[in-house]
PDB file of C-alpha atoms and ligand atoms in Angstrom:
ATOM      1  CA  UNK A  63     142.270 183.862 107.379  1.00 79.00           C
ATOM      2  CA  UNK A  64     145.084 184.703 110.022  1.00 88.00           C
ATOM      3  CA  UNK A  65     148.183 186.284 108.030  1.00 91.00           C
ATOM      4  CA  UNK A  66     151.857 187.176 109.828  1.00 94.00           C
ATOM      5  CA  UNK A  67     150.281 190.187 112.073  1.00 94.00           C
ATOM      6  CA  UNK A  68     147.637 187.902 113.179  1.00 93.00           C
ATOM      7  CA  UNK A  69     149.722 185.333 113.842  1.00 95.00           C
ATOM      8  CA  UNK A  70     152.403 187.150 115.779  1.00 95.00           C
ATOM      9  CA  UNK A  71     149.940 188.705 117.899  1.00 94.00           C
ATOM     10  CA  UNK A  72     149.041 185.750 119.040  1.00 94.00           C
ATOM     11  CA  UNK A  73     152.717 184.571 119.664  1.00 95.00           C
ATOM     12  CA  UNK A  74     152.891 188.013 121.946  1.00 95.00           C
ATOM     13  CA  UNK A  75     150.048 187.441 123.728  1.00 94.00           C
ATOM     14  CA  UNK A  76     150.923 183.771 124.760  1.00 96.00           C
ATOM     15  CA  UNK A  77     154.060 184.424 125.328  1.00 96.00           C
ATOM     16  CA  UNK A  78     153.997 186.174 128.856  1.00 96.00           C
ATOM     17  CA  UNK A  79     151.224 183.161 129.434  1.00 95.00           C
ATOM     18  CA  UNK A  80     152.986 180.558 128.892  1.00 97.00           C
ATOM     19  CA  UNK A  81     156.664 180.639 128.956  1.00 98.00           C
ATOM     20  CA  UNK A  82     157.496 178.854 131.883  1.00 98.00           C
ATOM     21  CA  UNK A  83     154.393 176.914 132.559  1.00 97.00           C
ATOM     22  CA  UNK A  84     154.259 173.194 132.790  1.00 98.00           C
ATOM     23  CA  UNK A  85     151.928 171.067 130.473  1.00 97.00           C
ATOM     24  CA  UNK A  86     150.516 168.800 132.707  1.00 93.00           C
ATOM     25  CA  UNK A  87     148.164 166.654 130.749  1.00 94.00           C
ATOM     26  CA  UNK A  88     146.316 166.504 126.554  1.00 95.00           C
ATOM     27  CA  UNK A  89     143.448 165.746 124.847  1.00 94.00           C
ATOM     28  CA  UNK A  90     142.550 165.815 121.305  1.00 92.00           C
ATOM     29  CA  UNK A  91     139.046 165.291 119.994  1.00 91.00           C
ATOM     30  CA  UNK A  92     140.395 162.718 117.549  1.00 86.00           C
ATOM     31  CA  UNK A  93     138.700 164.806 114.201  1.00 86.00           C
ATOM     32  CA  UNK A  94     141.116 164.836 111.628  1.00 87.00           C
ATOM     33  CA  UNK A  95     142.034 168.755 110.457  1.00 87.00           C
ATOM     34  CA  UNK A  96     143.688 170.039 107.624  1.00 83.00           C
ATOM     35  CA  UNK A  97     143.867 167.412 104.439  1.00 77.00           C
ATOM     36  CA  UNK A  98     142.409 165.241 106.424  1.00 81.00           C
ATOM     37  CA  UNK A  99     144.914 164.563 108.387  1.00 83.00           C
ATOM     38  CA  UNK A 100     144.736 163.230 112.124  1.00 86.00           C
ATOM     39  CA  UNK A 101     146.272 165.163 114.974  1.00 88.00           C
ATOM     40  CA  UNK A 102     149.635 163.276 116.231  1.00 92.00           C
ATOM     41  CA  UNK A 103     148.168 162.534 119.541  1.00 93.00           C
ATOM     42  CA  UNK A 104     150.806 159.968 120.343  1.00 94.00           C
ATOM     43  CA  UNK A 105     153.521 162.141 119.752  1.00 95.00           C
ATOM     44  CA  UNK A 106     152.124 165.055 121.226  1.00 96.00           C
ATOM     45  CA  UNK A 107     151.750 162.987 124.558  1.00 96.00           C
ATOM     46  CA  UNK A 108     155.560 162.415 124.227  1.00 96.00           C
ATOM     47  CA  UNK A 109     156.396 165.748 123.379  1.00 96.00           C
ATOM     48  CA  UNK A 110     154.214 167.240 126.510  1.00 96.00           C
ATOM     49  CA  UNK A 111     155.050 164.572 129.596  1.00 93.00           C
ATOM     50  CA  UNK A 112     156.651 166.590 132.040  1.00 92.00           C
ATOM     51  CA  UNK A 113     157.381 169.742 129.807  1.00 97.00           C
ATOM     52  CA  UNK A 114     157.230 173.257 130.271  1.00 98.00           C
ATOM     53  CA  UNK A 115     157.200 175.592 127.740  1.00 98.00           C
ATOM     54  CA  UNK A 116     159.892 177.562 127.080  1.00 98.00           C
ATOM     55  CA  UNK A 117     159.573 180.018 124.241  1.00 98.00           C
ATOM     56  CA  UNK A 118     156.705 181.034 121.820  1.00 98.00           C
ATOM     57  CA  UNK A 119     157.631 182.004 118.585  1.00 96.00           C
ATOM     58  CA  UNK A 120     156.549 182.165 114.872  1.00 96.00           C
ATOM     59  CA  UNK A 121     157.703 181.489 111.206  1.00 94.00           C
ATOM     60  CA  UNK A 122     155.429 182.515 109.284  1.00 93.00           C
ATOM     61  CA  UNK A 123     151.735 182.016 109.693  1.00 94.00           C
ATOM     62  CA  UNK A 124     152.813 178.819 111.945  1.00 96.00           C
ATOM     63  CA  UNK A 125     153.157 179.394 115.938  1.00 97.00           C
ATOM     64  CA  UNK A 126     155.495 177.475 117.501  1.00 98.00           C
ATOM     65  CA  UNK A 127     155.349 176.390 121.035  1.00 98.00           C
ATOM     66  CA  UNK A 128     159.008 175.575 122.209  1.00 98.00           C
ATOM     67  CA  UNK A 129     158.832 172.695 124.895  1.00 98.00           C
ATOM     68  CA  UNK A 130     161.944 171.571 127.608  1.00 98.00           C
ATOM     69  CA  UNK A 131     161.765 168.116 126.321  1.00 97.00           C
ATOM     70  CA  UNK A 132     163.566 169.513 122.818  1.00 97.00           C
ATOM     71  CA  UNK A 133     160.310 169.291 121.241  1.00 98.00           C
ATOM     72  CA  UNK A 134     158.126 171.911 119.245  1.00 98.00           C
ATOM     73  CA  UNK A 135     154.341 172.145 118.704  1.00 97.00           C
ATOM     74  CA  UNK A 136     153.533 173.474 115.744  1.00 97.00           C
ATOM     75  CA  UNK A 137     150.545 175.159 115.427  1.00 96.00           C
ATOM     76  CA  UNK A 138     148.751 176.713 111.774  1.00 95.00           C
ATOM     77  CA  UNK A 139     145.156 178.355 112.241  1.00 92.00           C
ATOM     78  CA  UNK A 140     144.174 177.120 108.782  1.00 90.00           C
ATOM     79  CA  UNK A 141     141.083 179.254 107.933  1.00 86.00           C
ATOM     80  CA  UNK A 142     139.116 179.720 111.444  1.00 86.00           C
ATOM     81  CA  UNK A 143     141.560 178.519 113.857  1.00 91.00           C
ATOM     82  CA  UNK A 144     142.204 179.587 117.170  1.00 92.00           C
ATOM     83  CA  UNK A 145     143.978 179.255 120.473  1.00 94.00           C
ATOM     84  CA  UNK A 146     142.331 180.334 123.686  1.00 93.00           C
ATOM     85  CA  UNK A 147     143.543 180.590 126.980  1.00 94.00           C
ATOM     86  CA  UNK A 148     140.352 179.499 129.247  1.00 94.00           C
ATOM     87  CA  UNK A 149     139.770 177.947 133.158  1.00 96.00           C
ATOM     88  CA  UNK A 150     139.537 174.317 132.803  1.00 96.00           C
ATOM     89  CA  UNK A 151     135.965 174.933 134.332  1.00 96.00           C
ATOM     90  CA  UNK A 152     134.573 176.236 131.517  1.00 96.00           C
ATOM     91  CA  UNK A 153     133.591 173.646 129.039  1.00 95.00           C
ATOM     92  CA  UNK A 154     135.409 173.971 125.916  1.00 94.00           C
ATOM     93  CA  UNK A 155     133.476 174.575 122.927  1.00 92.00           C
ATOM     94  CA  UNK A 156     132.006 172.215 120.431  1.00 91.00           C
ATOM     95  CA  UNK A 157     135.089 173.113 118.006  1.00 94.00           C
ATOM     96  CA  UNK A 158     137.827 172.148 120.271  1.00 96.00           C
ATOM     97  CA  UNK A 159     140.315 169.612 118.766  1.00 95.00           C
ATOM     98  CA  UNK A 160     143.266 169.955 120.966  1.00 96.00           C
ATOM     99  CA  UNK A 161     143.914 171.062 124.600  1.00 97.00           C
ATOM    100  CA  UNK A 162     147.023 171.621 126.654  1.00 97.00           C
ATOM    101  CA  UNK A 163     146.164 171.260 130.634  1.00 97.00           C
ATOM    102  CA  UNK A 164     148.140 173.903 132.157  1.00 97.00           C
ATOM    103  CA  UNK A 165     149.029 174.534 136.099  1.00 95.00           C
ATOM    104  CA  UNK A 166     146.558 176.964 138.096  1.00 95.00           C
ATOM    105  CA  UNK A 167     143.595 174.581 136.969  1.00 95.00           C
ATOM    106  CA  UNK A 168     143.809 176.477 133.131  1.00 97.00           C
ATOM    107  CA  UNK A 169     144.187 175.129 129.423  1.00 97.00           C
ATOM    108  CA  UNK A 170     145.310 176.186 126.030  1.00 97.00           C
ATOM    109  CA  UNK A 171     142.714 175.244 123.734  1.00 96.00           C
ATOM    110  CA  UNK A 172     143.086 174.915 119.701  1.00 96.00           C
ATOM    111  CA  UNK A 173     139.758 175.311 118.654  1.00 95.00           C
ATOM    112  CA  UNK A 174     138.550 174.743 115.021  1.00 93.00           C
ATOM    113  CA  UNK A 175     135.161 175.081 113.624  1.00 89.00           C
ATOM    114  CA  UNK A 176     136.250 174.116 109.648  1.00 89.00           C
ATOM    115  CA  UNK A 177     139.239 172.153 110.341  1.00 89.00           C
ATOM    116  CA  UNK A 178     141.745 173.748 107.981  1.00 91.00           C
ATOM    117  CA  UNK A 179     144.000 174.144 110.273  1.00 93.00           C
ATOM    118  CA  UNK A 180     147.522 171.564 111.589  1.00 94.00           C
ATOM    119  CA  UNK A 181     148.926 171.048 114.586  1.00 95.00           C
ATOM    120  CA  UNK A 182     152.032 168.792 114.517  1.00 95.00           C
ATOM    121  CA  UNK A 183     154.972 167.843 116.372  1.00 97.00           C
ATOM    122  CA  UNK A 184     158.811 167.706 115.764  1.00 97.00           C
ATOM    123  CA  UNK A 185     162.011 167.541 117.645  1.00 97.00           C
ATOM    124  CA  UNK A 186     163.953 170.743 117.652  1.00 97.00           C
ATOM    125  CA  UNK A 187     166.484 169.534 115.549  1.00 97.00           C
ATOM    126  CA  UNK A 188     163.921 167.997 112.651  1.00 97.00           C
ATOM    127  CA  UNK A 189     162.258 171.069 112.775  1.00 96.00           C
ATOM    128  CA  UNK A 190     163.808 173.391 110.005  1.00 95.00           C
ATOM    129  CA  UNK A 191     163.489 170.016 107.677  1.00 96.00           C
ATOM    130  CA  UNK A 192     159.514 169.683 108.746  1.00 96.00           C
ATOM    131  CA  UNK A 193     157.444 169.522 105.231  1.00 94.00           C
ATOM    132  CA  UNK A 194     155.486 172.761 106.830  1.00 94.00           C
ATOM    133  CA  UNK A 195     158.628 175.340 107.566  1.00 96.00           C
ATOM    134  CA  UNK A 196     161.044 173.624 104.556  1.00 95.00           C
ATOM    135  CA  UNK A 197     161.309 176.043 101.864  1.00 92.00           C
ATOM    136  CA  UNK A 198     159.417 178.604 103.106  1.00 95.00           C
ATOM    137  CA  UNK A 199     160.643 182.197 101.987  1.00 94.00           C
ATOM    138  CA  UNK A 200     162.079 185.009 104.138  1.00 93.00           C
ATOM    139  CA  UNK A 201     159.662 186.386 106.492  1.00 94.00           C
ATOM    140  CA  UNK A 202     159.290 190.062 105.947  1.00 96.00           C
ATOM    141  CA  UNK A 203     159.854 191.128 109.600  1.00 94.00           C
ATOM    142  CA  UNK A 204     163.134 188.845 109.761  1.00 94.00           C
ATOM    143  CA  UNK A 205     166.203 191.073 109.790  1.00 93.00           C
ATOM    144  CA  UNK A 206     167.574 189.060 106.647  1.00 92.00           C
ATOM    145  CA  UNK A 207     164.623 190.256 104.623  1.00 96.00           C
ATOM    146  CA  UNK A 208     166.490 193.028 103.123  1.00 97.00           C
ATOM    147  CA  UNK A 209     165.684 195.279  99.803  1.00 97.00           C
ATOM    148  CA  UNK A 210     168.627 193.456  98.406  1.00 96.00           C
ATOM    149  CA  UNK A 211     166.871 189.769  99.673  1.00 96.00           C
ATOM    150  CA  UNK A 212     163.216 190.528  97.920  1.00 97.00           C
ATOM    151  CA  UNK A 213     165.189 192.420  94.790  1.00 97.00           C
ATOM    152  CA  UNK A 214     167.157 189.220  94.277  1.00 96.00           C
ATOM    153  CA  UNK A 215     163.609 186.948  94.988  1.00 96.00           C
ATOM    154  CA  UNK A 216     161.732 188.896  92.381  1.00 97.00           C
ATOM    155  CA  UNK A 217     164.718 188.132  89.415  1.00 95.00           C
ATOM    156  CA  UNK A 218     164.191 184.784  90.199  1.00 95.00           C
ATOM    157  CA  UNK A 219     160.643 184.616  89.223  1.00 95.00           C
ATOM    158  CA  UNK A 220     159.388 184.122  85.334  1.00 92.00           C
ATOM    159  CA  UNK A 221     156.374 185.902  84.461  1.00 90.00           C
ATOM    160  CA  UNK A 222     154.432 186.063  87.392  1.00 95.00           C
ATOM    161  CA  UNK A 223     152.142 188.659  88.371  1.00 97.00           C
ATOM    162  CA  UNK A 224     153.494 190.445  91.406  1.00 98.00           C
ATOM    163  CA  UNK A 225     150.263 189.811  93.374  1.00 98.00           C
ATOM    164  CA  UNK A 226     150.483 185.928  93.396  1.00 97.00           C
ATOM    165  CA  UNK A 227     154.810 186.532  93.651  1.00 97.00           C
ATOM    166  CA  UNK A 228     153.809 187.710  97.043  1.00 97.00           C
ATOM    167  CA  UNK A 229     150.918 184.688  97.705  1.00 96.00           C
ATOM    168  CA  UNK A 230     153.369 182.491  97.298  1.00 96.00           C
ATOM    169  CA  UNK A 231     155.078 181.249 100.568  1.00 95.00           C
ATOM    170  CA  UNK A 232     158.368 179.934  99.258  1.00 95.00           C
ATOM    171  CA  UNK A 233     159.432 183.574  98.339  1.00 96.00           C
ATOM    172  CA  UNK A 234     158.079 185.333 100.811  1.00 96.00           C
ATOM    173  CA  UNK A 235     156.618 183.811 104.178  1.00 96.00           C
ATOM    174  CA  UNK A 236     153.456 184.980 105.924  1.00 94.00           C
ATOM    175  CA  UNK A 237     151.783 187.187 103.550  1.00 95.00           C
ATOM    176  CA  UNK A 238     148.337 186.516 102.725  1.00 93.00           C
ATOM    177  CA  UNK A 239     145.877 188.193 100.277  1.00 95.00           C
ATOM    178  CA  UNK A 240     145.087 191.182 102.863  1.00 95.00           C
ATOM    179  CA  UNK A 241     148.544 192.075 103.361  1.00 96.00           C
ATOM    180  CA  UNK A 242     149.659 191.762 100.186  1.00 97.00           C
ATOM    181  CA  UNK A 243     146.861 194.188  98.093  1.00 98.00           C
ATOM    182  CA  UNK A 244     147.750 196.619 101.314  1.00 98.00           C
ATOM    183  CA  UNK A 245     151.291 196.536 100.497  1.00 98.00           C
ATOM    184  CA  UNK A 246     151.008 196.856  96.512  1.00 98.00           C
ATOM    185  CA  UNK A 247     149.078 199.957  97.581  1.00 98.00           C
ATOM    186  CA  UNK A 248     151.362 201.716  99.454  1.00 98.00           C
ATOM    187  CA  UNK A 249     154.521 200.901  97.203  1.00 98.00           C
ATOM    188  CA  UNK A 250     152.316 202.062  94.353  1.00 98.00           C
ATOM    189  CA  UNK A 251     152.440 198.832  92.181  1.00 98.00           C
ATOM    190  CA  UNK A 252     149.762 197.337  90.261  1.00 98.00           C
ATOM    191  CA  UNK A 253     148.668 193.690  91.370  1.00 98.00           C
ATOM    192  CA  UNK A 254     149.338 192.679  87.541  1.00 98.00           C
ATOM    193  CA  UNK A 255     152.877 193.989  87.231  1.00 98.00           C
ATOM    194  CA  UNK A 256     155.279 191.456  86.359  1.00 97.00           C
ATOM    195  CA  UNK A 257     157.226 190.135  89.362  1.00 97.00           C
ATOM    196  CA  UNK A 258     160.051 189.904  87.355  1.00 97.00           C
ATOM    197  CA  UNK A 259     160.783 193.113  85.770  1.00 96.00           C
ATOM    198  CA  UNK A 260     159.991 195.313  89.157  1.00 97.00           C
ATOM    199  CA  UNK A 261     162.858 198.019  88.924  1.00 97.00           C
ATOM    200  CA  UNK A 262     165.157 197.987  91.992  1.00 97.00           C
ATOM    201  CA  UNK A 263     163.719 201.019  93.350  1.00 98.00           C
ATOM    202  CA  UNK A 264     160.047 199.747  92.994  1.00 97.00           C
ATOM    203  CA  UNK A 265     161.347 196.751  94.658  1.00 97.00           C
ATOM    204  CA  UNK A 266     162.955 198.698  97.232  1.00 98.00           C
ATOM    205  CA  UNK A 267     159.191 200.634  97.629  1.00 98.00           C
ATOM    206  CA  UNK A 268     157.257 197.325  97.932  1.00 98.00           C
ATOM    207  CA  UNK A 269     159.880 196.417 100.621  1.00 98.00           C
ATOM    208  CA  UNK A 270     158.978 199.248 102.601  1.00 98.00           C
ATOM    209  CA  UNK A 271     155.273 198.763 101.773  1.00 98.00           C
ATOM    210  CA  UNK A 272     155.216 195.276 103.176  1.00 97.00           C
ATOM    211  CA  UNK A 273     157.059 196.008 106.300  1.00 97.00           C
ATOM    212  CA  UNK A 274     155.248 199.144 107.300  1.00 97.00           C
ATOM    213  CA  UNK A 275     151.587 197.196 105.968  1.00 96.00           C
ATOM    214  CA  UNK A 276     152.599 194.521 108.419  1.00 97.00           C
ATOM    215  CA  UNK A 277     154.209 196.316 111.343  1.00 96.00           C
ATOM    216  CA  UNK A 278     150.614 198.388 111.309  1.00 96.00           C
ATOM    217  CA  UNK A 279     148.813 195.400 111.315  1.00 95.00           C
ATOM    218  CA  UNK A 280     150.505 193.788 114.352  1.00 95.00           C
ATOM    219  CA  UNK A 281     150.453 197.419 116.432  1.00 94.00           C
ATOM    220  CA  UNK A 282     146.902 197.015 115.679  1.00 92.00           C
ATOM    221  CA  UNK A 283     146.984 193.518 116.891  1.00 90.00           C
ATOM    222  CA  UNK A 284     145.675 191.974 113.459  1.00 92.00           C
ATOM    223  CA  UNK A 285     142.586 192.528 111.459  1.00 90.00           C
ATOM    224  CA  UNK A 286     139.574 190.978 111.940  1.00 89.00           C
ATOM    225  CA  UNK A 287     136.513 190.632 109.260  1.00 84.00           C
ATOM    226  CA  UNK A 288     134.539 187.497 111.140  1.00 80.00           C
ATOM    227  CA  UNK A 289     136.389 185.014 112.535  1.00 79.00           C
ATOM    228  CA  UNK A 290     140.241 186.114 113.775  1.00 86.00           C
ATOM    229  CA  UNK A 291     140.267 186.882 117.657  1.00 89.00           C
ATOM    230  CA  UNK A 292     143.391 187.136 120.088  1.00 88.00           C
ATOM    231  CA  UNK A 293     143.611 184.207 122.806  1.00 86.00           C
ATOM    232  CA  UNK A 294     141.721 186.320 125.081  1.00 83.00           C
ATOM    233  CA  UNK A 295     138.825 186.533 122.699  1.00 85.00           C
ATOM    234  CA  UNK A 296     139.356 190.278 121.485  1.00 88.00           C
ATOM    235  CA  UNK A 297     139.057 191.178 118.014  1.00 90.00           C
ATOM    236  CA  UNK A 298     141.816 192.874 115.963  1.00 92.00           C
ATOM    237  CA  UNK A 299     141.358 196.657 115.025  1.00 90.00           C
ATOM    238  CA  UNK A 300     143.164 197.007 111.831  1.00 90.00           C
ATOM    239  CA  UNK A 301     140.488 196.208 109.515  1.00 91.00           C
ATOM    240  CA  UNK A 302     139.846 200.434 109.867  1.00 90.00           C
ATOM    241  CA  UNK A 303     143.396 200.907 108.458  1.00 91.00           C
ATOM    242  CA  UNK A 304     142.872 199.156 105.487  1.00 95.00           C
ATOM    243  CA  UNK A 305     143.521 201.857 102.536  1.00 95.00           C
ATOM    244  CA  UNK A 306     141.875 199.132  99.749  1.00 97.00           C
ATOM    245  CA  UNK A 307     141.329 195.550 100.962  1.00 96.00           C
ATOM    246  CA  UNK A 308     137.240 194.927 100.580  1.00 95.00           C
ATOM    247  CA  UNK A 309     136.925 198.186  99.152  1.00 96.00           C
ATOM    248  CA  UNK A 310     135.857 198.346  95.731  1.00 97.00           C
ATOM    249  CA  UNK A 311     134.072 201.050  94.317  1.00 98.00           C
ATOM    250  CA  UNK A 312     135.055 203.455  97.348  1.00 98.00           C
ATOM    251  CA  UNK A 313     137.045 206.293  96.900  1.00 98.00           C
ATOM    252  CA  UNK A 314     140.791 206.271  97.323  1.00 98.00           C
ATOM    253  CA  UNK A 315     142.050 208.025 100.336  1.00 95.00           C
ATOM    254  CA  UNK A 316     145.040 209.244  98.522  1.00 97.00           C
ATOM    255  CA  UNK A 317     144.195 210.028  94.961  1.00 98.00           C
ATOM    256  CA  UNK A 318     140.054 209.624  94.883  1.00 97.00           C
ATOM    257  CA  UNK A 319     139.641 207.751  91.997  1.00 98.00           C
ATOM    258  CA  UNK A 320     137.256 204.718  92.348  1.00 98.00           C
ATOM    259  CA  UNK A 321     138.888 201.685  93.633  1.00 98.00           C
ATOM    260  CA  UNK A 322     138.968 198.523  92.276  1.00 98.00           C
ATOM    261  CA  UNK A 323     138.704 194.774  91.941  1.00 98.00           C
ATOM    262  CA  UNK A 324     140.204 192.365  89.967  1.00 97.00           C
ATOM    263  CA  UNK A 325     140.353 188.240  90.262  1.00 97.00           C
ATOM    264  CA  UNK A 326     143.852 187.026  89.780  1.00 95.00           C
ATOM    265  CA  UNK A 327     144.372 183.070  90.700  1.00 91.00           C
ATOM    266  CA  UNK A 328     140.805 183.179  91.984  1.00 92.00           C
ATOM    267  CA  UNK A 329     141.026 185.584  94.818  1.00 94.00           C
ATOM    268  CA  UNK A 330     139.979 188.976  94.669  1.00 96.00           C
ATOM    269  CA  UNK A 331     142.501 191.768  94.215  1.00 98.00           C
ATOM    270  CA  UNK A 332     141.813 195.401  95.510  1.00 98.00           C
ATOM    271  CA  UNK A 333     143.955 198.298  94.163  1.00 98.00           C
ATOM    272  CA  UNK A 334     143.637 201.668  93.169  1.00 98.00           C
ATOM    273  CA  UNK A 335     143.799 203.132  89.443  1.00 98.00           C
ATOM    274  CA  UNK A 336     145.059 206.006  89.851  1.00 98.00           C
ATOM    275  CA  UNK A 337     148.036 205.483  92.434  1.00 98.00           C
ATOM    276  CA  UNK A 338     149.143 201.895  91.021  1.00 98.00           C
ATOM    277  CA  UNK A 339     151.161 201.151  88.225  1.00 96.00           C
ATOM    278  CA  UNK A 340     151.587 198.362  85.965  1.00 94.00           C
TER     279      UNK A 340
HETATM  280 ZN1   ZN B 259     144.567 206.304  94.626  1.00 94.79          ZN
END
């Protein structure tokens, strides 16, 4: 599932695509995605008519296509999601659900195969208020997430594990179950440690454990284990960086001890013994 580096390489590689293009025309394939909801075809039509895009950005795990009309396509990969840049002479796969006609006869394509994933529409200004990007915590590579920012999000927890603390996308934004055992790892924290009672220098070492976890991932441009690929179709190469995601019962590259797995809020959790603490 695509996580913050995925995400943002994305967002890097579209950007010097697409910035200045014009959207000439849509199509959706009228499936509804994620909770069964149908894509806003209407108001994509309206956001689109004579637009160009102007900036490609993301909060998140959301990509956000920033149109001239004042409107913004928001796009999550759910689970298998992804967008592709392709000539509008090749047919688009079976999987495609939405597709932006560009100029020079090529499209952006959102294609889909399990339809987890959203795309929706808002004007600029609604935006912040949307249901997807309300509430959402800081985002780790944001300059206001500071050691001070996740100390203070951590006190405001009660007794939760510091594993799903960091699954949870109203404290902090873009983290998914990859990242977060990666980051646990390198600040030396054990996935069952209680969110709440993380000393401020642990919390400063889990800062500094998600950023550098994260700032890997994306200078590896993402990790992929089956279905994540850039909108040229190229695979990620940080899945051979990974120190103890899908690694159980290898050795630690640090310490040697066995690692481990553990289920916590029915996802698997991968940590080592001997260099994480409780
Ligand atoms: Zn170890």
């Amino acid at each position: 599932m695509p996580e913050l580096p995925e995400v943002e390489t994305i967002a890097r590689a579209l950007r010097p695509a697409l910035v200045g293009r014009p959207i000439s025309g849509l199509r959706v394939s009228g499936m509804p995605l994620r909770l069964r909801r149908p894509i806003p075809a209407r108001a994509l039509e309206r956001a689109v008519a004579g637009a160009r895009v102007v900036a490609v950005t993301r909060r998140a795990k959301y990509l956000l296509l920033e149109l001239s009309s004042q409107f913004v396509v928001l796009v999550h990969l759910g689970m298998s999601g992804r967008l592709t840049l392709a000539p509008a002479s090749v047919p688009p796969s079976r999987h495609t659900h939405v597709v932006f006609a560009l100029d020079r006869d090529e499209e952006l394509r959102f294609v889909d195969p399990r339809r987890f994933g959203l795309v929706a529409v808002y004007p600029r200004e609604q935006l912040d208020l949307s249901p997807e990007l309300r509430g959402l915590g800081a985002d780790p590579l944001d300059p206001a997430f500071t050691p001070e920012a996740l100390l203070q999000a951590l006190q405001a927890t009660h007794g939760c594990s510091i594993k799903a603390f960091l699954l949870n996308q109203r404290r902090v934004a873009g983290v998914g179950n990859i990242y977060a055992c990666e980051a646990l790892f390198l600040a030396g924290i054990h996935p069952q440690a209680s969110a709440d009672r993380l000393s401020p220098a642990r919390a400063r070492k889990l800062h500094r454990g998600l950023k550098r976890t994260l700032t890997r991932a994306v200078s590896y441009r993402g990790t992929t284990f089956r279905d994540y690929r850039d909108p040229l179709g190229e695979s990620g190469e940080n899945q051979y960086q990974l120190q103890v995601y899908m690694r159980e019962g290898e050795r630690c590259k640090r310490c040697g001890r066995t690692l481990r797995r553990l289920v916590q809020q029915a996802r698997s959790t991968f940590y080592c013994p001997g260099c994480q603490r409780v």
